Amino acid sequence: MRIDLHTHSRASDGTQTPADLMTAAARAGLDVVALTDHDTAEGWTEAATAARGLGITLVPGMEISTEYEGRAVHLLAYLPDPGYPPLVEALTRVLAARNARVPAIVERLVAHGVEITVEDVIAGAGDAAAVGRPHVADAMVAKGIVEHRDQAFAQWLSPGRPGHVMRYSADLREMIGLVEAAGGVSVLAHVWGRHLPATLDVPVIAELADLGLGGLEVDHQDHDADARARLREVAVDLDLVITGSSDHHGLGKTDHDLGCNLTDPHQYDRLLDRAAAAAARSGRTTPAVENA
Ligand code: AMP
Ligand code: ZN
Ligand code: FE
Ligand code: FE
């Protein structure tokens, strides 16, 4: 069983439609794939229809933008009820902040002599529910200002660069509770990746586990062998589910091919068990795993 639990489509900042992503997942030999767009469930229906036709299993999920003590933390949420009102409200706030940030970024870039417009960004983003820096980067590539997304981030969009603008994110502790109340299970994405130097140390992870955190994404391209080994121990000690995933973004991120990291089938079963338990406790109508 080949299981990849973290991918992005054009509903956020991937470059493939949800249907094309499912086709690519089947072609990559995956049996189970989770669609985890940033802050939205928008791609779920299209992906589920495609997965049904292809005979692969789709786990509906999302990667929620949160913050812990001023640092950005990505929280994967699997199988929450996307209509749970407090979750809808929280995601609406995050998406509104995403939309509001685009003109602010463009304004800064223009002030530094970069000739792009909000319309350029929106045109490239298509009908993405979650617009972000990768779409600004794509607009800069289309205009020949940079060669690829990485260069746009390195020169313009990362913290400390001229086009960087902060945005509102949900509170991590609150979001862990909301995901659970929505009948889903939460997993910290790329826990010790390059974006999070030392924010989430072991005592903090233990505190989050007490709040209902379900798992840790251990096998991810942002983690070296040492980080993976240490995180695996932390997960075992705290009885957290261990996941592995590609964080595929189509052509938007190199070295993140579908299936480049995988989740152990036993850990996948534990994840589904935790989601089922949360759903039973909450009484929410949670989405089906397609082709389970
Ligand atoms: P935003 O959601 O607008 O804050 O943008 C952050 C997203 O941009 C991350 O979730 C990644 O998917 C993507 N990203 C971050 N750094 C890079 C990079 N160097 N190259 C390409 N994509 C990146
Ligand atoms: Zn992304
Ligand atoms: Fe992420
Ligand atoms: Fe991601």
Short mmCIF file of C-alpha atoms and ligand atoms in Angstrom, two decimals, residues 6 8 36 38 63 74 76 190 220 247 249 253, ligand 4:
data_model
loop_
_atom_site.label_atom_id
_atom_site.label_comp_id
_atom_site.label_asym_id
_atom_site.label_seq_id
_atom_site.Cartn_x
_atom_site.Cartn_y
_atom_site.Cartn_z
CA HIS A 6 -0.33 15.75 1.94
CA HIS A 8 -2.07 20.54 -3.04
CA THR A 36 -4.83 18.97 1.72
CA HIS A 38 -4.38 25.41 2.27
CA GLU A 63 -3.64 22.30 5.68
CA HIS A 74 0.74 24.45 9.36
CA LEU A 76 -3.11 19.22 8.64
CA HIS A 190 6.60 19.45 8.59
CA HIS A 220 8.74 15.18 4.85
CA ASP A 247 3.57 17.92 0.09
CA HIS A 249 2.41 21.15 -5.43
CA LYS A 253 7.69 22.92 -5.78
FE FE B 4 1.62 21.84 2.15
#
